[in-house]
Tab-separated table of C-alpha atoms and ligand atoms in Angstrom:
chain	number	residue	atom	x	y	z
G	1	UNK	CA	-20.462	-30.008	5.230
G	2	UNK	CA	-18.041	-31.463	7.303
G	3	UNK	CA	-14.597	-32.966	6.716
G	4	UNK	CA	-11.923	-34.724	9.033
G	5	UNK	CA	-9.145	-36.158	7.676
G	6	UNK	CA	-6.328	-37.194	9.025
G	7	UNK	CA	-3.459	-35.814	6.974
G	8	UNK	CA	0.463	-35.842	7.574
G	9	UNK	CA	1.979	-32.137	6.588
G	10	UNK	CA	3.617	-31.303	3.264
G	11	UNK	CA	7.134	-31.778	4.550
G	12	UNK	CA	6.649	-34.994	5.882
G	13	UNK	CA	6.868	-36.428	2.098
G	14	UNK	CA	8.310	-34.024	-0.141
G	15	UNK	CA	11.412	-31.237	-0.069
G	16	UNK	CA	9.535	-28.361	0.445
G	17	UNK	CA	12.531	-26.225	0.988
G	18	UNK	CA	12.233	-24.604	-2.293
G	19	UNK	CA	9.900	-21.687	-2.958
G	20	UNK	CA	7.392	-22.351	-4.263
G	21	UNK	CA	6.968	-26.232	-3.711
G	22	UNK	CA	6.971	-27.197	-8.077
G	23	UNK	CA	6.484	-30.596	-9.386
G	24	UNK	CA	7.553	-30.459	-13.189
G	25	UNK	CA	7.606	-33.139	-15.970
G	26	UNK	CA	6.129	-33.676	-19.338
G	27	UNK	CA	3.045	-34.528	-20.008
G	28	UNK	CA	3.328	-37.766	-21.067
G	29	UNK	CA	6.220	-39.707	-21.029
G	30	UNK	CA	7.363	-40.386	-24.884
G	31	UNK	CA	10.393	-41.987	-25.279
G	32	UNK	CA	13.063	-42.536	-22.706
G	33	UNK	CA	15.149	-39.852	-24.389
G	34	UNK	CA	12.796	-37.344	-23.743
G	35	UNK	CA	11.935	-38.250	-19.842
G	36	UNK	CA	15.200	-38.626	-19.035
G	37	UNK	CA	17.277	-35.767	-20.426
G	38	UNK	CA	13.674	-33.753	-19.095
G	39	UNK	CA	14.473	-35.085	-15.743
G	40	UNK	CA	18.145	-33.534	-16.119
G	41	UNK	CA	17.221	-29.953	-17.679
G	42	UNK	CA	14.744	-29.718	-14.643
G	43	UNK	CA	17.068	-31.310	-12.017
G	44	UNK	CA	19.539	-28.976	-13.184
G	45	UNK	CA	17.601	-25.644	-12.431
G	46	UNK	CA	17.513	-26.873	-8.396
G	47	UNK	CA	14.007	-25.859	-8.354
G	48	UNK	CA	11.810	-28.689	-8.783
G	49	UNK	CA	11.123	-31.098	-5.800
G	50	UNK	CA	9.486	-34.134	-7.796
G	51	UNK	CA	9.386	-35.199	-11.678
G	52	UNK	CA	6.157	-35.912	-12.869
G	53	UNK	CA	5.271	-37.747	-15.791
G	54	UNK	CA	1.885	-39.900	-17.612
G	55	UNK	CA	2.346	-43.078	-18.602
G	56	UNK	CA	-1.507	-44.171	-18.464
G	57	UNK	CA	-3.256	-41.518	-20.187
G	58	UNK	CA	-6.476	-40.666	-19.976
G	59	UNK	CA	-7.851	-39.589	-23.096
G	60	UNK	CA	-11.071	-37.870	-24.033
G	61	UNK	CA	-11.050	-39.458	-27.623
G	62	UNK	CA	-9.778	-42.932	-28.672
G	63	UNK	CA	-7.376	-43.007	-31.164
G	64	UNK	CA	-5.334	-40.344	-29.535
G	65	UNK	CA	-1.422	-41.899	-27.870
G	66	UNK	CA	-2.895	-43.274	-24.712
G	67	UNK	CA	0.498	-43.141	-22.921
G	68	UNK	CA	3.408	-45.660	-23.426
G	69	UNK	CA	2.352	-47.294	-20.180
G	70	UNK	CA	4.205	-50.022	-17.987
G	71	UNK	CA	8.011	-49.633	-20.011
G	72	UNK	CA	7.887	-45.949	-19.102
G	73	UNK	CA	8.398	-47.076	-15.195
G	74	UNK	CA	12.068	-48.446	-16.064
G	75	UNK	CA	12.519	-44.915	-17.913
G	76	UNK	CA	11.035	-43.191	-14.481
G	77	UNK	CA	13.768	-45.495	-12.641
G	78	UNK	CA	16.352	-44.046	-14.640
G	79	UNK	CA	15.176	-40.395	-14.335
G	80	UNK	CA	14.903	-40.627	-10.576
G	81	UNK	CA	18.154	-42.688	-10.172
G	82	UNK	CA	20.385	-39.971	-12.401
G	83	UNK	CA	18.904	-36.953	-11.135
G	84	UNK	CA	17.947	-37.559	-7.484
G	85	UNK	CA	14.021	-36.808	-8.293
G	86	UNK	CA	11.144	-38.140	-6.761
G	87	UNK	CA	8.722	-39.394	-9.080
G	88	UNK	CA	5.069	-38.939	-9.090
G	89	UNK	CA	2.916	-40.583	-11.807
G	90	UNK	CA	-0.433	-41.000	-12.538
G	91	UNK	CA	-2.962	-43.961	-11.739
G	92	UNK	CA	-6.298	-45.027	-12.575
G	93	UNK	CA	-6.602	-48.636	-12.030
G	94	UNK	CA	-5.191	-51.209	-9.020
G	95	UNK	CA	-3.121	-52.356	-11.885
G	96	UNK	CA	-1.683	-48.841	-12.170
G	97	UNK	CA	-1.329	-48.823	-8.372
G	98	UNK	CA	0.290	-51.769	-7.884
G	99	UNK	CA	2.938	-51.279	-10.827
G	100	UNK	CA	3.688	-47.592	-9.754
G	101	UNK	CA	4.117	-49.370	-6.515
G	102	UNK	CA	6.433	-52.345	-7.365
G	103	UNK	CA	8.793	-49.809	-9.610
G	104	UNK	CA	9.219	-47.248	-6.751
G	105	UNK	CA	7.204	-44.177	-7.817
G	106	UNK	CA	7.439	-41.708	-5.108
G	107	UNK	CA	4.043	-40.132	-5.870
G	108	UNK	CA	0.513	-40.940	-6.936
G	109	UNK	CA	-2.120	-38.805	-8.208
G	110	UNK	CA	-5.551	-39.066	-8.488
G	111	UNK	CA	-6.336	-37.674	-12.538
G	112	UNK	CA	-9.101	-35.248	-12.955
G	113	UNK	CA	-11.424	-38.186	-14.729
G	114	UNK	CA	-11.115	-40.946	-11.991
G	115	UNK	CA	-12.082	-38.324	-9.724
G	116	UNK	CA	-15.035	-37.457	-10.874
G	117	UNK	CA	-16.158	-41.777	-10.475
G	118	UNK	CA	-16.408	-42.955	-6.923
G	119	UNK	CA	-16.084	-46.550	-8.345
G	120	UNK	CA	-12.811	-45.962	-9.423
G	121	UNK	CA	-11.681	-44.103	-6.810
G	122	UNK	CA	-12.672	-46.665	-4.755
G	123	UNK	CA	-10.622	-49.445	-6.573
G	124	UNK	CA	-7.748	-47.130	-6.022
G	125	UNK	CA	-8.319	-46.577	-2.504
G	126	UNK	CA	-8.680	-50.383	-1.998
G	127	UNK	CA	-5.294	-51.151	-3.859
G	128	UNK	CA	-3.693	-48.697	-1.674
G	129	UNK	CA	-4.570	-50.216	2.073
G	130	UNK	CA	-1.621	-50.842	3.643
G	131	UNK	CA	0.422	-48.988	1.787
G	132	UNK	CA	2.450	-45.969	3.000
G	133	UNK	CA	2.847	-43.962	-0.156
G	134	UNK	CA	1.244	-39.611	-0.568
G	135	UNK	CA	-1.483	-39.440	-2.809
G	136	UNK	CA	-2.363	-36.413	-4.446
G	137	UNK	CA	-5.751	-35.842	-5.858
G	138	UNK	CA	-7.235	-33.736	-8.522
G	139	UNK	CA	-10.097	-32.198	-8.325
G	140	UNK	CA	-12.833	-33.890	-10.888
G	141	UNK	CA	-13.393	-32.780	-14.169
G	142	UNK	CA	-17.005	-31.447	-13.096
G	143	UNK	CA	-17.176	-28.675	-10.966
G	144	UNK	CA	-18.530	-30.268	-7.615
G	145	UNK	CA	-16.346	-30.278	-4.632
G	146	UNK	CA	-18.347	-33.095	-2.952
G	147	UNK	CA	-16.579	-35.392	-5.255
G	148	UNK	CA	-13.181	-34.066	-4.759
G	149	UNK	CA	-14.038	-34.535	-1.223
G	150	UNK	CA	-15.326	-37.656	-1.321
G	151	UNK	CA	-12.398	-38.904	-3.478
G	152	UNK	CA	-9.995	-37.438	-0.515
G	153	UNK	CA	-11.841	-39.279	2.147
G	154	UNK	CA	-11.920	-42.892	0.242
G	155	UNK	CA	-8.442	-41.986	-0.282
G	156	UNK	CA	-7.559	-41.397	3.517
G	157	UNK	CA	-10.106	-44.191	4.381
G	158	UNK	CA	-7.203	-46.557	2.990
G	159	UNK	CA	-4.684	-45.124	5.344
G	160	UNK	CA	-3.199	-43.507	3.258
G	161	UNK	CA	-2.381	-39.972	5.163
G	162	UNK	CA	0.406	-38.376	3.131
G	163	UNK	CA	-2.544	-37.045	0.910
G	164	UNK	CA	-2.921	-33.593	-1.229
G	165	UNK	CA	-5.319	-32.298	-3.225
G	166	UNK	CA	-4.563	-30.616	-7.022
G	167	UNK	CA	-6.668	-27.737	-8.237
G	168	UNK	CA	-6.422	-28.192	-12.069
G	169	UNK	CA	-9.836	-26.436	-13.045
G	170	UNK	CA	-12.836	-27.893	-14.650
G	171	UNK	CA	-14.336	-28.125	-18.153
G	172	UNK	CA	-17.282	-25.921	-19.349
G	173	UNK	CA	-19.312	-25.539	-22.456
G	174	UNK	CA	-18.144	-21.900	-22.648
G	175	UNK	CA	-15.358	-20.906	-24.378
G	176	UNK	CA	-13.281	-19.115	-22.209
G	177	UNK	CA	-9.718	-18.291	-22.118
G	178	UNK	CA	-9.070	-21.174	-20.044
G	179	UNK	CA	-9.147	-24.843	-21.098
G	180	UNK	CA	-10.669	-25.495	-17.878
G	181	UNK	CA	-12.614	-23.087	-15.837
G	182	UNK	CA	-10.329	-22.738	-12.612
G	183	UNK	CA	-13.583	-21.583	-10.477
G	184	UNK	CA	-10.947	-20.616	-7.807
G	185	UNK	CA	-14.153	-20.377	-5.149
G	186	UNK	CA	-14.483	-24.047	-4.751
G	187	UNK	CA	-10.716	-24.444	-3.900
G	188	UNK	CA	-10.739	-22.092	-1.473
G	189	UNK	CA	-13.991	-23.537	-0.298
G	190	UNK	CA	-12.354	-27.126	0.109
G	191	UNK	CA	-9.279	-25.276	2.122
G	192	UNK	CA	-11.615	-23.627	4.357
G	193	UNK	CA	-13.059	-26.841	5.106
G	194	UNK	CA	-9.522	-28.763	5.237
G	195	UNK	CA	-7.421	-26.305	6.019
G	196	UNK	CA	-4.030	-29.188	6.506
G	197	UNK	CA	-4.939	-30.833	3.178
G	198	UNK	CA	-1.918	-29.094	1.147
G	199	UNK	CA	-3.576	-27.901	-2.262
G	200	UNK	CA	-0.933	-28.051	-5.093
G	201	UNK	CA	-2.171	-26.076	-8.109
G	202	UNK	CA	-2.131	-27.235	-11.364
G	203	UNK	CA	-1.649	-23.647	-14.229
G	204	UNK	CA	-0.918	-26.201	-17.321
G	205	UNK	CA	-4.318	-28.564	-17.141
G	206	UNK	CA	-6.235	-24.938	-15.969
G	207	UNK	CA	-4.496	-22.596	-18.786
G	208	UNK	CA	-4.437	-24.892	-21.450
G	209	UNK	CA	-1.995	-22.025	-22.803
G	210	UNK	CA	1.778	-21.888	-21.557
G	211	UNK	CA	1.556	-17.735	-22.062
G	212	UNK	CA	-1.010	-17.937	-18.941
G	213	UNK	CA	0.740	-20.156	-16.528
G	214	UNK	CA	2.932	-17.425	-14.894
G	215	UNK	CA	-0.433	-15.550	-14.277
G	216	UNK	CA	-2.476	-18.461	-12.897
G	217	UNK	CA	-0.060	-19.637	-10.715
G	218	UNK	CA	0.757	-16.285	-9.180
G	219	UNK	CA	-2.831	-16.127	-8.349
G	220	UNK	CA	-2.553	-19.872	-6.496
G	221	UNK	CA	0.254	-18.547	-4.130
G	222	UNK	CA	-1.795	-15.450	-3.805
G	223	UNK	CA	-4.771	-17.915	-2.298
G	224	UNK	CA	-1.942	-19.521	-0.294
G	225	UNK	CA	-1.862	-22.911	-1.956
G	226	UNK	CA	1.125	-24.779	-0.943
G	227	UNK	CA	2.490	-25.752	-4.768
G	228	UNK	CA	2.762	-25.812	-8.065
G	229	UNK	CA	2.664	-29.139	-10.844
G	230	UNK	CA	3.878	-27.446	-14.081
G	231	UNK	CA	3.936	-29.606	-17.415
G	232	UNK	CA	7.495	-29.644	-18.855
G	233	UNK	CA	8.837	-30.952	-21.990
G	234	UNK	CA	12.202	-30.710	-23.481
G	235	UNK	CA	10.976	-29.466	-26.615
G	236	UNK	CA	6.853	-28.552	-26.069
G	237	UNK	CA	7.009	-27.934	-30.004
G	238	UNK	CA	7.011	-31.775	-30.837
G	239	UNK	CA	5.242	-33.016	-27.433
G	240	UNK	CA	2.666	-36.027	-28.552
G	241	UNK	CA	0.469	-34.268	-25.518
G	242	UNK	CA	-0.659	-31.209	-24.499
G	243	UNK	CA	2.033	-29.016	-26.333
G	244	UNK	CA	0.527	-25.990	-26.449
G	245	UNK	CA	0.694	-25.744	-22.448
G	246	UNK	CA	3.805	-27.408	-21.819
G	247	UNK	CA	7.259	-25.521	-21.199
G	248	UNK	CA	10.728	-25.750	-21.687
G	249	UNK	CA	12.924	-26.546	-18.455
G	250	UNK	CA	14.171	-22.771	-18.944
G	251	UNK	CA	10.880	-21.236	-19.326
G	252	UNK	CA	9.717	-22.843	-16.370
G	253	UNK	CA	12.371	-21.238	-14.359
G	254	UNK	CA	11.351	-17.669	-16.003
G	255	UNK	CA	8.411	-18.281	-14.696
G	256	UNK	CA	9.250	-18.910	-11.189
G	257	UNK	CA	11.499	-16.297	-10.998
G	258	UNK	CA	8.835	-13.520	-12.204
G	259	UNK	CA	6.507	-15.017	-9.210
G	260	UNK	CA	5.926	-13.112	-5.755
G	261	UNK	CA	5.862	-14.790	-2.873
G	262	UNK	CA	3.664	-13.484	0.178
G	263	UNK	CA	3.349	-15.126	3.363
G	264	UNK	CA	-0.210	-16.020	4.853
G	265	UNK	CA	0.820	-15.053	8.233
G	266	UNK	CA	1.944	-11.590	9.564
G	267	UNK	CA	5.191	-11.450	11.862
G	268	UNK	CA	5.456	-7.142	11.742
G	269	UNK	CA	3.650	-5.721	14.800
G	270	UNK	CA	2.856	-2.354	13.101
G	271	UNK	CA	1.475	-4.155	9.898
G	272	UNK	CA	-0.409	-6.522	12.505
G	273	UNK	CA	-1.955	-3.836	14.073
G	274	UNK	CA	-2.934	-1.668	10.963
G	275	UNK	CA	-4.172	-4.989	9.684
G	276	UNK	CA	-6.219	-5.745	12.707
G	277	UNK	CA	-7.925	-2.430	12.495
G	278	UNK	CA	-8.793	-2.496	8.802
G	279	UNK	CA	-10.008	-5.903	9.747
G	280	UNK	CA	-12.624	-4.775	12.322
G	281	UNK	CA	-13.738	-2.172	10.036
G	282	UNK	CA	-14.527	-4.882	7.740
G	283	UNK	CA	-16.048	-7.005	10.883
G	284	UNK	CA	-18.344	-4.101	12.020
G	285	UNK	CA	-19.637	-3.271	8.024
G	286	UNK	CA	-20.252	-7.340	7.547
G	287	UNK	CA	-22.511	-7.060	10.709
G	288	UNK	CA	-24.448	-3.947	9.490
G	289	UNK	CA	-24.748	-5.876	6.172
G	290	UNK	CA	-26.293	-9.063	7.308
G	291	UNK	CA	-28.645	-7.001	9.738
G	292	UNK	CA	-29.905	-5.133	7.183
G	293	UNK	CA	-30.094	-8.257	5.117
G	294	UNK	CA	-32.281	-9.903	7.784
G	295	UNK	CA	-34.489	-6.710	7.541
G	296	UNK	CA	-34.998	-6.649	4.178
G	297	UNK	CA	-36.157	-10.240	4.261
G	298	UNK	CA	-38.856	-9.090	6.716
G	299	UNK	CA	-39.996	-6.736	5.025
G	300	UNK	CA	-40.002	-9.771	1.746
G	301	UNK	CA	-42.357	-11.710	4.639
G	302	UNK	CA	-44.848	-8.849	4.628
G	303	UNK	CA	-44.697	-8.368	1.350
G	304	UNK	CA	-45.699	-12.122	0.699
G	305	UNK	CA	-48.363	-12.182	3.011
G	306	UNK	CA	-50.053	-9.083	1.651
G	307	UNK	CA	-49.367	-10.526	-1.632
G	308	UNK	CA	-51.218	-13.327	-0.411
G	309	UNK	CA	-53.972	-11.834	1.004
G	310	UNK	CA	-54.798	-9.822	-2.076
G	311	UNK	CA	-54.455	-12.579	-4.692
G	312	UNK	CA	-50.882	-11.309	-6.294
G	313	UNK	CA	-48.129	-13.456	-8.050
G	314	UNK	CA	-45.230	-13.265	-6.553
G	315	UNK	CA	-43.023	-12.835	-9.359
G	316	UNK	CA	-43.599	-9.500	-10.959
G	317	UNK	CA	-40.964	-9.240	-13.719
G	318	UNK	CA	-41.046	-5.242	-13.589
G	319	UNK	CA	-40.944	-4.726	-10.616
G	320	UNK	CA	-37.489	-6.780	-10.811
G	321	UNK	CA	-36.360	-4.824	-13.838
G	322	UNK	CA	-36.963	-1.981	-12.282
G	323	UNK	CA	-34.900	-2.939	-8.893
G	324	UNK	CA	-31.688	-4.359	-11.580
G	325	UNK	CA	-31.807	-1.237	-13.266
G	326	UNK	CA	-31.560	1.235	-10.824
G	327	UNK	CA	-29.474	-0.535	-8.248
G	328	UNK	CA	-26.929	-1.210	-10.775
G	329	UNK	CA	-26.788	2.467	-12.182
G	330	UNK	CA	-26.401	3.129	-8.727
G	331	UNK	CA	-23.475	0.662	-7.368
G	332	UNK	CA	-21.789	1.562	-10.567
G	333	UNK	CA	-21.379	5.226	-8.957
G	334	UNK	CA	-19.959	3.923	-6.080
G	335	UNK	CA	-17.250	2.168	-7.988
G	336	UNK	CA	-19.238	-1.484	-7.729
G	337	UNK	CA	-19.231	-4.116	-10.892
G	338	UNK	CA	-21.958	-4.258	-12.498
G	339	UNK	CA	-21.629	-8.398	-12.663
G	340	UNK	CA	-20.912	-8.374	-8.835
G	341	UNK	CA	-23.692	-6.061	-8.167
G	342	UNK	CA	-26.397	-8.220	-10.259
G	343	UNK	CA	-25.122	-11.730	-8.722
G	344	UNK	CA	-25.719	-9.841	-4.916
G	345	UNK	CA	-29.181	-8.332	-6.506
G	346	UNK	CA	-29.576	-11.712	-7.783
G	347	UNK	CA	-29.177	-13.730	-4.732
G	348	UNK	CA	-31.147	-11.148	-2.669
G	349	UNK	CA	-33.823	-11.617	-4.614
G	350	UNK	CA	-34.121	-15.055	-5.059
G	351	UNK	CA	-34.324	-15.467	-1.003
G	352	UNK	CA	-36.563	-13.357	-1.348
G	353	UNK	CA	-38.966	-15.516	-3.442
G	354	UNK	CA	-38.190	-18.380	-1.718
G	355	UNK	CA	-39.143	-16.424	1.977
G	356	UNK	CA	-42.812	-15.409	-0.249
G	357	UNK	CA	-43.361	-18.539	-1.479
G	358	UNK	CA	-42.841	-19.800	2.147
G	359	UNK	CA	-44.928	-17.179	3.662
G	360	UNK	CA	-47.875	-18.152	0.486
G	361	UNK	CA	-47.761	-22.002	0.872
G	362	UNK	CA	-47.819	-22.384	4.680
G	363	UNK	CA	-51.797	-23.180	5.342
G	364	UNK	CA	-50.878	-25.331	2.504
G	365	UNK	CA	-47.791	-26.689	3.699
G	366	UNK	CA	-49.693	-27.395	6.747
G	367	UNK	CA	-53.142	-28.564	5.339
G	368	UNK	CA	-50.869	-31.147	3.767
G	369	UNK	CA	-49.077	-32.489	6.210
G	370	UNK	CA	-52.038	-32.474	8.915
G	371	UNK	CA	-53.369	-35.111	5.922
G	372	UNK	CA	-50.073	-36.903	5.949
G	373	UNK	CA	-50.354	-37.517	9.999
G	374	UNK	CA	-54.235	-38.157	10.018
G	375	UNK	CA	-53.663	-40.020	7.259
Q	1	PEP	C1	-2.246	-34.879	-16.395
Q	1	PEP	O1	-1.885	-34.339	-15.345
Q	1	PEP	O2	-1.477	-35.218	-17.287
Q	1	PEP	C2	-3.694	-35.065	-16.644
Q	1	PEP	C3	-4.139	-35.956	-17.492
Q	1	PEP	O3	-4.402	-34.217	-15.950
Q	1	PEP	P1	-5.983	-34.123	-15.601
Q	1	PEP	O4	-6.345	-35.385	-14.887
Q	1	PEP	O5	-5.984	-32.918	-14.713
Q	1	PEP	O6	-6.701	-33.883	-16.882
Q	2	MN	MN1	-1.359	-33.042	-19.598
């Protein structure tokens, strides 16, 4: 898969002095009280670089507060003209986008939902051509990075180049200890593939839980993302969303001060060099391993072929018992997971099928498509 984009750094729109980069803010804006003297606890701890708050919620049920919409701009106005904060807000509609605009919010995110629709992304890309304003852009609520891509792109399509994306998790069936899954793999696949596009990560919307959030985000920086968006309420007890993940002002700071910070890059010349040689070992061993991968799936080819000529299935479940079982037993010896070792097994093996089935189906394959060209 391939992605350009044509993205303007972190710094270019946002104070990234502080470490880590946090954007904090309820929720959902309630009543102006509550954003405002929010805005002032967390403008007060000097360690947030934007306010966020929802004032067009998105909400999975109806019924539920749906935000307090438009009024809550003036009380973002207020926030941002007491305390000095940028504002970032959520949209989901043109309408959204061109009332955010018109009051001066700062920011604009993408939420999880809209995401996951191309049409609406679209009408927000559309309402935002011409416009010089960042954009940051959750990830959808299903867990398939082509959409968070191709939100991005229509996105950056617009012009719009101050862009980000937010890693907030996504739902599953499972009950888990997360409210969504955060399936860190396909953010660090979309940074691979972008590596400019800043990824802020989101701990509240992932957790669901405010006892996790120090633990999630600690794993974020860990993966190098570039930021944090933390939910905070001045009182989470009484919060009309989300309470159970949202912190106090002063918690928040707890939790930033209990985080690590470790730099992606190495500037020591000893801890280079050690680093460099650990790094080869690992470079030679990942060599060896696809090699002998590429062997094994030879010897699959035979296998399928003699399968073929003597009139066997390919699939013999005992055969694959047998191979779980003992390589398993075995990696377990050597200190491997037993989950990590059946997903390899797993994967192995299903290449494997796919080579036999090749190697079964070609006269086939062939017979039918020597038909399709004759035809
Ligand atoms: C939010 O940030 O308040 C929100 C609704 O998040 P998400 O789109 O990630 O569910
Ligand atoms: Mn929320």
């Amino acid at each position: 898969m391939k992605l350009e984009l044509n993205i303007q750094p972190l710094e270019s729109w946002i104070k990234t002095g502080k470490e880590p980069l946090v954007i904090a803010g309820p929720c959902s804006a309630e009543t102006e009280d509550q954003l405002v003297a929010t805005a002032h606890l967390l403008a007060q701890t000097c360690r947030v670089s934007a306010l966020r708050a929802g004032i067009w919620k998105p909400r999975t049920r109806p019924g539920e507060f749906e935000g307090i919409g438009s009024i809550g701009l003036e009380w973002l106005k207020r926030a941002k003209a007491e305390t000095g904060l940028p504002t970032a807000v959520e949209v989901a509609t043109a309408k959204h986008v061109e009332e955010a605009l018109k009051a001066g919010v700062d920011i604009l995110w993408v939420g999880a939902r809209s995401t996951a629709n191309p049409f609406t992304v679209q009408e927000i890309a559309d309402a935002l051509k011409g416009v010089d304003v960042p954009v940051m852009v959750k990830n959808p609520v299903n867990p398939d990075l082509s959409l968070w891509i191709g939100a991005l792109e229509r996105i950056n399509n617009a012009g719009i180049t101050k862009l980000a994306a937010i890693h907030r998790g996504f739902s599953s069936y499972e009950k888990s200890a997360f409210r969504n899954e955060p399936m860190w793999d396909i953010a660090i696949h979309l940074k691979t593939l972008a590596p400019h596009l800043p990824m802020i990560n989101d701990p509240s919307h992932i957790t669901g839980n405010r006892s996790l959030i120090g633990y999630v985000s600690q794993k974020a920086l860990d993966l190098d993302m570039q930021g944090l968006m933390i939910e905070s309420h001045i009182d989470p007890s009484v919060a009309w969303t989300d309470a159970a993940q949202q912190v106090t002002p002063a918690a928040l700071v707890e939790i930033i001060d209990h985080l690590t910070l470790r730099k992606p890059e190495v500037r020591d010349t000893e801890v280079k060099d050690k680093l460099a040689e650990l790094r080869s070992q690992i470079d030679k061993i990942d060599d060896l391993v696809i090699q002998k991968v590429a062997e094994r799936m030879q010897i699959s080819e035979k296998i399928g072929q003699y399968k073929k000529d003597n009139g066997i299935t390919i699939l013999q479940v005992n055969r694959w018992d047998e191979i779980l079982n003992k390589r398993t037993t075995y990696a377990k010896a050597l200190k491997l997971s037993a989950e990590f070792t059946e997903k390899l097994l797993e994967l192995l093996h299903s290449e494997s099928i796919r080579k036999q089935t090749e190697v079964m189906n070609k006269d086939q394959a062939g017979q039918a498509a020597d038909k399709l060209t004759h035809a």
